[in-house]
Short mmCIF file of C-alpha atoms and ligand atoms in Angstrom, two decimals:
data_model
loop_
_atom_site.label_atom_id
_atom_site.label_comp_id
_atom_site.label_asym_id
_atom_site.label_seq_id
_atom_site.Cartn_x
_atom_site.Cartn_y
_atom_site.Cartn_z
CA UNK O 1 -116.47 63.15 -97.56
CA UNK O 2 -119.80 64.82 -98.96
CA UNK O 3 -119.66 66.00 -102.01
CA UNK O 4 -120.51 69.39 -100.67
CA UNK O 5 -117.19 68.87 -98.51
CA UNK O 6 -115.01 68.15 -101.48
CA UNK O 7 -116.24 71.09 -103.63
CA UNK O 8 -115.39 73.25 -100.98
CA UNK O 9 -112.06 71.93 -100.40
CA UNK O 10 -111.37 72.33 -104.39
CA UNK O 11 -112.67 75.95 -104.50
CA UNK O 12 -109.81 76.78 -101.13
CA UNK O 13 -106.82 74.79 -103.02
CA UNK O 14 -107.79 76.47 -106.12
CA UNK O 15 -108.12 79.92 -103.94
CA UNK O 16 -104.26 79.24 -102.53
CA UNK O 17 -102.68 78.23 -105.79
CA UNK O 18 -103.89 81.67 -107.40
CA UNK O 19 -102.00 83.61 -104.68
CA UNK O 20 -98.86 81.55 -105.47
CA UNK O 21 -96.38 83.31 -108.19
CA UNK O 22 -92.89 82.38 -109.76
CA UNK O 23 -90.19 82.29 -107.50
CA UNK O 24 -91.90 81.83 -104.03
CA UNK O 25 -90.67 79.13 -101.35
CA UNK O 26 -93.67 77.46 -100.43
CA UNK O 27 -94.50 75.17 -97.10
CA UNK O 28 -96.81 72.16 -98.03
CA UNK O 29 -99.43 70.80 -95.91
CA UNK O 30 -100.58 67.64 -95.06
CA UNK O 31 -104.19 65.87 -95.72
CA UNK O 32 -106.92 66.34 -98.00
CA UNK O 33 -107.42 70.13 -98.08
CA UNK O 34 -103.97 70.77 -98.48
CA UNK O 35 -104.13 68.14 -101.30
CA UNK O 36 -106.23 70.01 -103.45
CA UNK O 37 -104.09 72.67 -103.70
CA UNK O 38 -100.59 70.70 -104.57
CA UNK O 39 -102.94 69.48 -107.57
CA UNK O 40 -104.06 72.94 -108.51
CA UNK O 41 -100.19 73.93 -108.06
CA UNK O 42 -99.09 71.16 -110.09
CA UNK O 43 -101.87 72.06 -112.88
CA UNK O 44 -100.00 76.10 -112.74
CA UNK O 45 -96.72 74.56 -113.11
CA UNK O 46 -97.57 72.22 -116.03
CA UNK O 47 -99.75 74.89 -118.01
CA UNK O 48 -98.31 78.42 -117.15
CA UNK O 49 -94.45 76.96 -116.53
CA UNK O 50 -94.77 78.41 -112.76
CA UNK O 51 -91.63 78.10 -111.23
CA UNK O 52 -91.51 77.17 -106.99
CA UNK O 53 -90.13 75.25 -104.70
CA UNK O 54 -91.78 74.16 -101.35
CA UNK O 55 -90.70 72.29 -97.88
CA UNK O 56 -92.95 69.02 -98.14
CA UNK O 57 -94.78 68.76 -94.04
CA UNK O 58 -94.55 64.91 -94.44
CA UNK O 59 -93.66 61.58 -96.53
CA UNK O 60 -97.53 62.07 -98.15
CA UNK O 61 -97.06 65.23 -98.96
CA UNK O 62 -93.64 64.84 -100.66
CA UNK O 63 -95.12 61.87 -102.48
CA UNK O 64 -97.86 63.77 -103.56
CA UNK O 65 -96.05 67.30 -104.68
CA UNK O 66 -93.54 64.98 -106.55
CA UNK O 67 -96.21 63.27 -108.02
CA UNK O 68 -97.53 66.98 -109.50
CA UNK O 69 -94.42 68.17 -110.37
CA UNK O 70 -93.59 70.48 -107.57
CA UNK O 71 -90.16 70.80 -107.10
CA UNK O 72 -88.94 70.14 -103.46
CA UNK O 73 -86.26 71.67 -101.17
CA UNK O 74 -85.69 71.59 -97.65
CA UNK O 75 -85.47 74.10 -94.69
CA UNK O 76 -81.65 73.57 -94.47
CA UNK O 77 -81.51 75.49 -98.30
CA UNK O 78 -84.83 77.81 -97.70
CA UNK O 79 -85.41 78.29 -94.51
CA UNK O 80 -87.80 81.53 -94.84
CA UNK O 81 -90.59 80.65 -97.18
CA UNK O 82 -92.97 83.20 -98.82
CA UNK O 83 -95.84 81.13 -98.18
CA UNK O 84 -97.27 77.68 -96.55
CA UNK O 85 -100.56 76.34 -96.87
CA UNK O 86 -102.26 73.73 -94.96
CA UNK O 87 -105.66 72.55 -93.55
CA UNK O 88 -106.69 72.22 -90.09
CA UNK O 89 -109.61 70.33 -88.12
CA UNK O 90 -110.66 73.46 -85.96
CA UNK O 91 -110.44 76.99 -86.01
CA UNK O 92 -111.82 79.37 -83.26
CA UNK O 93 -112.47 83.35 -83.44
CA UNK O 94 -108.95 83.60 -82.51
CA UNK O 95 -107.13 82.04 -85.32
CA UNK O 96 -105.81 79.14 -83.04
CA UNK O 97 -106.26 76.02 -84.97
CA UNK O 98 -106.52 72.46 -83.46
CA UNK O 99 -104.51 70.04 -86.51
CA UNK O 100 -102.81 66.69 -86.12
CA UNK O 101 -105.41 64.20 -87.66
CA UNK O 102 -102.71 62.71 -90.20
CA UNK O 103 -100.11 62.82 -87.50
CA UNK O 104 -98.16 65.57 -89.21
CA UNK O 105 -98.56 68.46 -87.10
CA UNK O 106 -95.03 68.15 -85.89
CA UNK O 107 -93.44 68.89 -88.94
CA UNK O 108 -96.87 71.13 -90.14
CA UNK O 109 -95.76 73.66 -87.13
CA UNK O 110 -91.91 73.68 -88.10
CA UNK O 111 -92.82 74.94 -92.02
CA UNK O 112 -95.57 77.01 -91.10
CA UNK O 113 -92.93 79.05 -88.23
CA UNK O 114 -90.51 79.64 -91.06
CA UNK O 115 -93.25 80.96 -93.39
CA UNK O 116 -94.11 85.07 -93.99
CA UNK O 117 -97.70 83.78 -94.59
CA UNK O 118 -99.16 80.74 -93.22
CA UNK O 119 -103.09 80.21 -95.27
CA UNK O 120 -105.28 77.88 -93.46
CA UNK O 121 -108.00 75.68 -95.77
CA UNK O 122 -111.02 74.80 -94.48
CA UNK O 123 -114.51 74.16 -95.11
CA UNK O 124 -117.25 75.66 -93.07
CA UNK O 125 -117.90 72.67 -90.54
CA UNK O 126 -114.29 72.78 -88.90
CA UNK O 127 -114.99 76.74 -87.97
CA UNK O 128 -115.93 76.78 -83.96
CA UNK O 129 -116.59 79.16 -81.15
CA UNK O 130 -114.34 77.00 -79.11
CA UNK O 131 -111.45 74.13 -79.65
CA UNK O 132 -111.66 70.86 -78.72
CA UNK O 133 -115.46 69.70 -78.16
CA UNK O 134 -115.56 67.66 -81.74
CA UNK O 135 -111.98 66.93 -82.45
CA UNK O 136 -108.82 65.59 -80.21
CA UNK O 137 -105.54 67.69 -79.27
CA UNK O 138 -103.08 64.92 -81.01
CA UNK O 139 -100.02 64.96 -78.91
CA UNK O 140 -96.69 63.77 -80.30
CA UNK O 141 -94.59 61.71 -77.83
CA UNK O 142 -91.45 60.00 -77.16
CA UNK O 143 -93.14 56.38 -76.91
CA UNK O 144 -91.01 55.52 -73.52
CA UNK O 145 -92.64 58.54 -72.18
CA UNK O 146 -96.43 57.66 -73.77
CA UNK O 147 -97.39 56.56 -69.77
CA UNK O 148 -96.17 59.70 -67.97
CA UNK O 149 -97.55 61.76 -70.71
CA UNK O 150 -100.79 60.58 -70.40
CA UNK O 151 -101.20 61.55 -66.65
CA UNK O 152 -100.19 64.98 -67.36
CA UNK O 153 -103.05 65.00 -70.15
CA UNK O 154 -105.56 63.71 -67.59
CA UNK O 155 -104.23 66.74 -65.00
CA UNK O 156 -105.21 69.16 -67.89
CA UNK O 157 -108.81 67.53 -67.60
CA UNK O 158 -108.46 65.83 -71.12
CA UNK O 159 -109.20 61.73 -71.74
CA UNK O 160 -105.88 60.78 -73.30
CA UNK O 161 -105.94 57.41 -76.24
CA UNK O 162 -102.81 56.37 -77.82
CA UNK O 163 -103.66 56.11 -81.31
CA UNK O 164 -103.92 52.96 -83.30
CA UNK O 165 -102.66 52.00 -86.69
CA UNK O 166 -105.60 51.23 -89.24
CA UNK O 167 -103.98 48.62 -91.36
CA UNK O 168 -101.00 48.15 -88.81
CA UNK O 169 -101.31 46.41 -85.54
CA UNK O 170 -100.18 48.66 -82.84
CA UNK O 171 -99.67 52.37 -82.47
CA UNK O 172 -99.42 54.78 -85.21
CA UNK O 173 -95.67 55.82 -85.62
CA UNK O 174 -95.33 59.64 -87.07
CA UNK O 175 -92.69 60.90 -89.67
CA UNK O 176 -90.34 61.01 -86.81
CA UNK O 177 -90.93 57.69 -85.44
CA UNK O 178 -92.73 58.85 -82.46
CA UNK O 179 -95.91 57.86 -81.30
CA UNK O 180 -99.10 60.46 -81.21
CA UNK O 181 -101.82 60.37 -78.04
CA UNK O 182 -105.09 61.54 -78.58
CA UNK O 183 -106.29 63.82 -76.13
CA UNK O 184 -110.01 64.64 -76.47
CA UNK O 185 -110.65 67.54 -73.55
CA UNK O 186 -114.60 68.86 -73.19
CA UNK O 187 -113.88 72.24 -74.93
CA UNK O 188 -110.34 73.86 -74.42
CA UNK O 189 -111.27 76.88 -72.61
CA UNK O 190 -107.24 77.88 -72.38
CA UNK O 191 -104.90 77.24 -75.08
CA UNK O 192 -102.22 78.94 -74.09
CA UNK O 193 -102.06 77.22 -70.71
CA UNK O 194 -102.25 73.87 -72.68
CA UNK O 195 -99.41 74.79 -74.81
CA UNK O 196 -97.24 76.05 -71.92
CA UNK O 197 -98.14 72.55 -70.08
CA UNK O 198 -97.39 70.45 -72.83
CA UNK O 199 -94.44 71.92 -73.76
CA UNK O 200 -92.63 71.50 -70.23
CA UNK O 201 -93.30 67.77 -70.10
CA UNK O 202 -90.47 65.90 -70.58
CA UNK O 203 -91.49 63.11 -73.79
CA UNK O 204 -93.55 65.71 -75.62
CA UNK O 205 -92.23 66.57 -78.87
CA UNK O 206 -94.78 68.89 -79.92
CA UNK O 207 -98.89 69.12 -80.65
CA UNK O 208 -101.72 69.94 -82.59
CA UNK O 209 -102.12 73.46 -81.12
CA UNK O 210 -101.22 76.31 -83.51
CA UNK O 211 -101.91 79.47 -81.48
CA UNK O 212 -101.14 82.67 -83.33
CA UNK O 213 -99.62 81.31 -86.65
CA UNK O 214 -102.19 81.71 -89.13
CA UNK O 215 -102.31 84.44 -90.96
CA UNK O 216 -105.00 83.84 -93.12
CA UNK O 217 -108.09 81.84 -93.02
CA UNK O 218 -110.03 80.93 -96.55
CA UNK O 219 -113.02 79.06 -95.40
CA UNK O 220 -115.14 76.83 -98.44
CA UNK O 221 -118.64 77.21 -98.63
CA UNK O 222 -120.80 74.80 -99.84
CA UNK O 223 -121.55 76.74 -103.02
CA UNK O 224 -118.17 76.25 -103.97
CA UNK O 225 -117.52 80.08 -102.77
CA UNK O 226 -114.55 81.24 -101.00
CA UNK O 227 -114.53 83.64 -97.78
CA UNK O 228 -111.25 85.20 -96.99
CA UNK O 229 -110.28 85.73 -93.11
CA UNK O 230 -107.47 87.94 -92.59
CA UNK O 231 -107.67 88.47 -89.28
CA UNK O 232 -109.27 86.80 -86.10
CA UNK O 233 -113.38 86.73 -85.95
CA UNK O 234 -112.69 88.83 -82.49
C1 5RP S 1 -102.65 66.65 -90.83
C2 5RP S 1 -103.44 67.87 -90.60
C3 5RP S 1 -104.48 68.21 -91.62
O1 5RP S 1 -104.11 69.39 -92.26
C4 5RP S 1 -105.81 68.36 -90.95
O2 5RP S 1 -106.08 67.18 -90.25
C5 5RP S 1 -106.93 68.63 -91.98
O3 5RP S 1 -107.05 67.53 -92.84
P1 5RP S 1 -108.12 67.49 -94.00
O4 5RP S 1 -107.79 68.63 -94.92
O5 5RP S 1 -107.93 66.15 -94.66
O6 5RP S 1 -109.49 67.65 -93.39
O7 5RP S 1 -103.28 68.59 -89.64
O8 5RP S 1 -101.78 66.39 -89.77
#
């Protein structure tokens, strides 16, 4: 990460943690954006005794909000949350967000449904006229059904990879124990025909398309500046 990157991912946790006040329910995101603001959280809690509670999106991000002191609950004893915050690894005009790269999305999409607000952190360089030309579709999959799965990726026109552990030998496993596919398309010129695919395959548990969730966009700039989106580009 530049340091350009990481200045702009600081300035959008900061932004998120200022709209957070006592007594909110809180979904927390997964990955390095997101991780910026559980530190700037944590730094609220510790010097202005802010008190929340927030629905962790995965084992890193429950390690990490323990680790600044923000107390955790589940959806079981909040299931509406004020507000969830999380990055993403593409966002088009529309608000439709391509996430997944830590293998959370699963559990990213279940917070961010149950939230009134759902504020997306990015930097600049994941904003994109259309999905899927840089960055895969992760799909999360039964792993007896990886095979199957995989040819109904390639009917949708995309070039499907299981992914691969990095200091594990063989596939990835997610939060759930599932295994994630890759599926890098050349542009995704229909979401919602994606979605409605994917979601009628048998072995699917869910993916990294989040159409019509976000609420809010802040995008970092370089500068260390902070542009608010509240609605789509178009
Ligand atoms: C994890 C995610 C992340 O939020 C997304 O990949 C962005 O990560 P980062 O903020 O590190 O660029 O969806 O599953």
């Amino acid at each position: 990460m530049s340091d350009l990157q990481a200045a702009a991912k600081k300035a959008v946790g900061e932004h998120v943690a200022s709209m957070i006040s006592s007594g909110m329910t809180l979904g927390i995101g997964t990955g390095s954006t997101a991780a910026k603001a559980v530190e700037a959280l944590g730094r609220r809690i510790q010097q202005e005794g802010l008190q929340v509670q927030g629905v962790a999106t995965s084992f890193a991000a429950e390690r990490l909000a323990r680790q600044h002191g923000v107390s955790l609950t589940t959806l079981d004893e909040s299931p509406d949350l004020d507000l969830a915050f999380d990055g993403a690894d593409e966002v088009d005009p529309y608000f439709t967000l391509i996430k997944g790269r830590g293998a959370a999305q699963t559990r990213e999409k279940i917070v961010a449904a149950r939230a009134k607000q759902f504020v997306v952190l990015v930097d600049e360089s994941k904003m994109v006229d259309e999905l899927g030309h840089r960055m895969p579709l992760p799909v999360e999959v039964v792993p007896m059904a990886v095979t199957p799965v995989m040819h109904v990726l390639r009917s949708l026109g995309a070039a499907p990879e299981i992914r691969m552990g990095m200091k594990k030998d063989g596939p990835v496993v997610s939060d759930q124990g599932m295994w994630v596919v890759d599926a890098m398309f050349d542009g995704i010129t229909n979401p919602d025909h994606v979605n409605d695919v994917l979601l009628k395959t048998p072995g699917v548990v869910d993916h990294g398309l989040f159409i019509g969730m976000a609420t809010q966009v802040l995008v970092g700039g370089a500068d260390g500046g902070v542009q608010v989106l509240d609605k789509p580009r178009v």
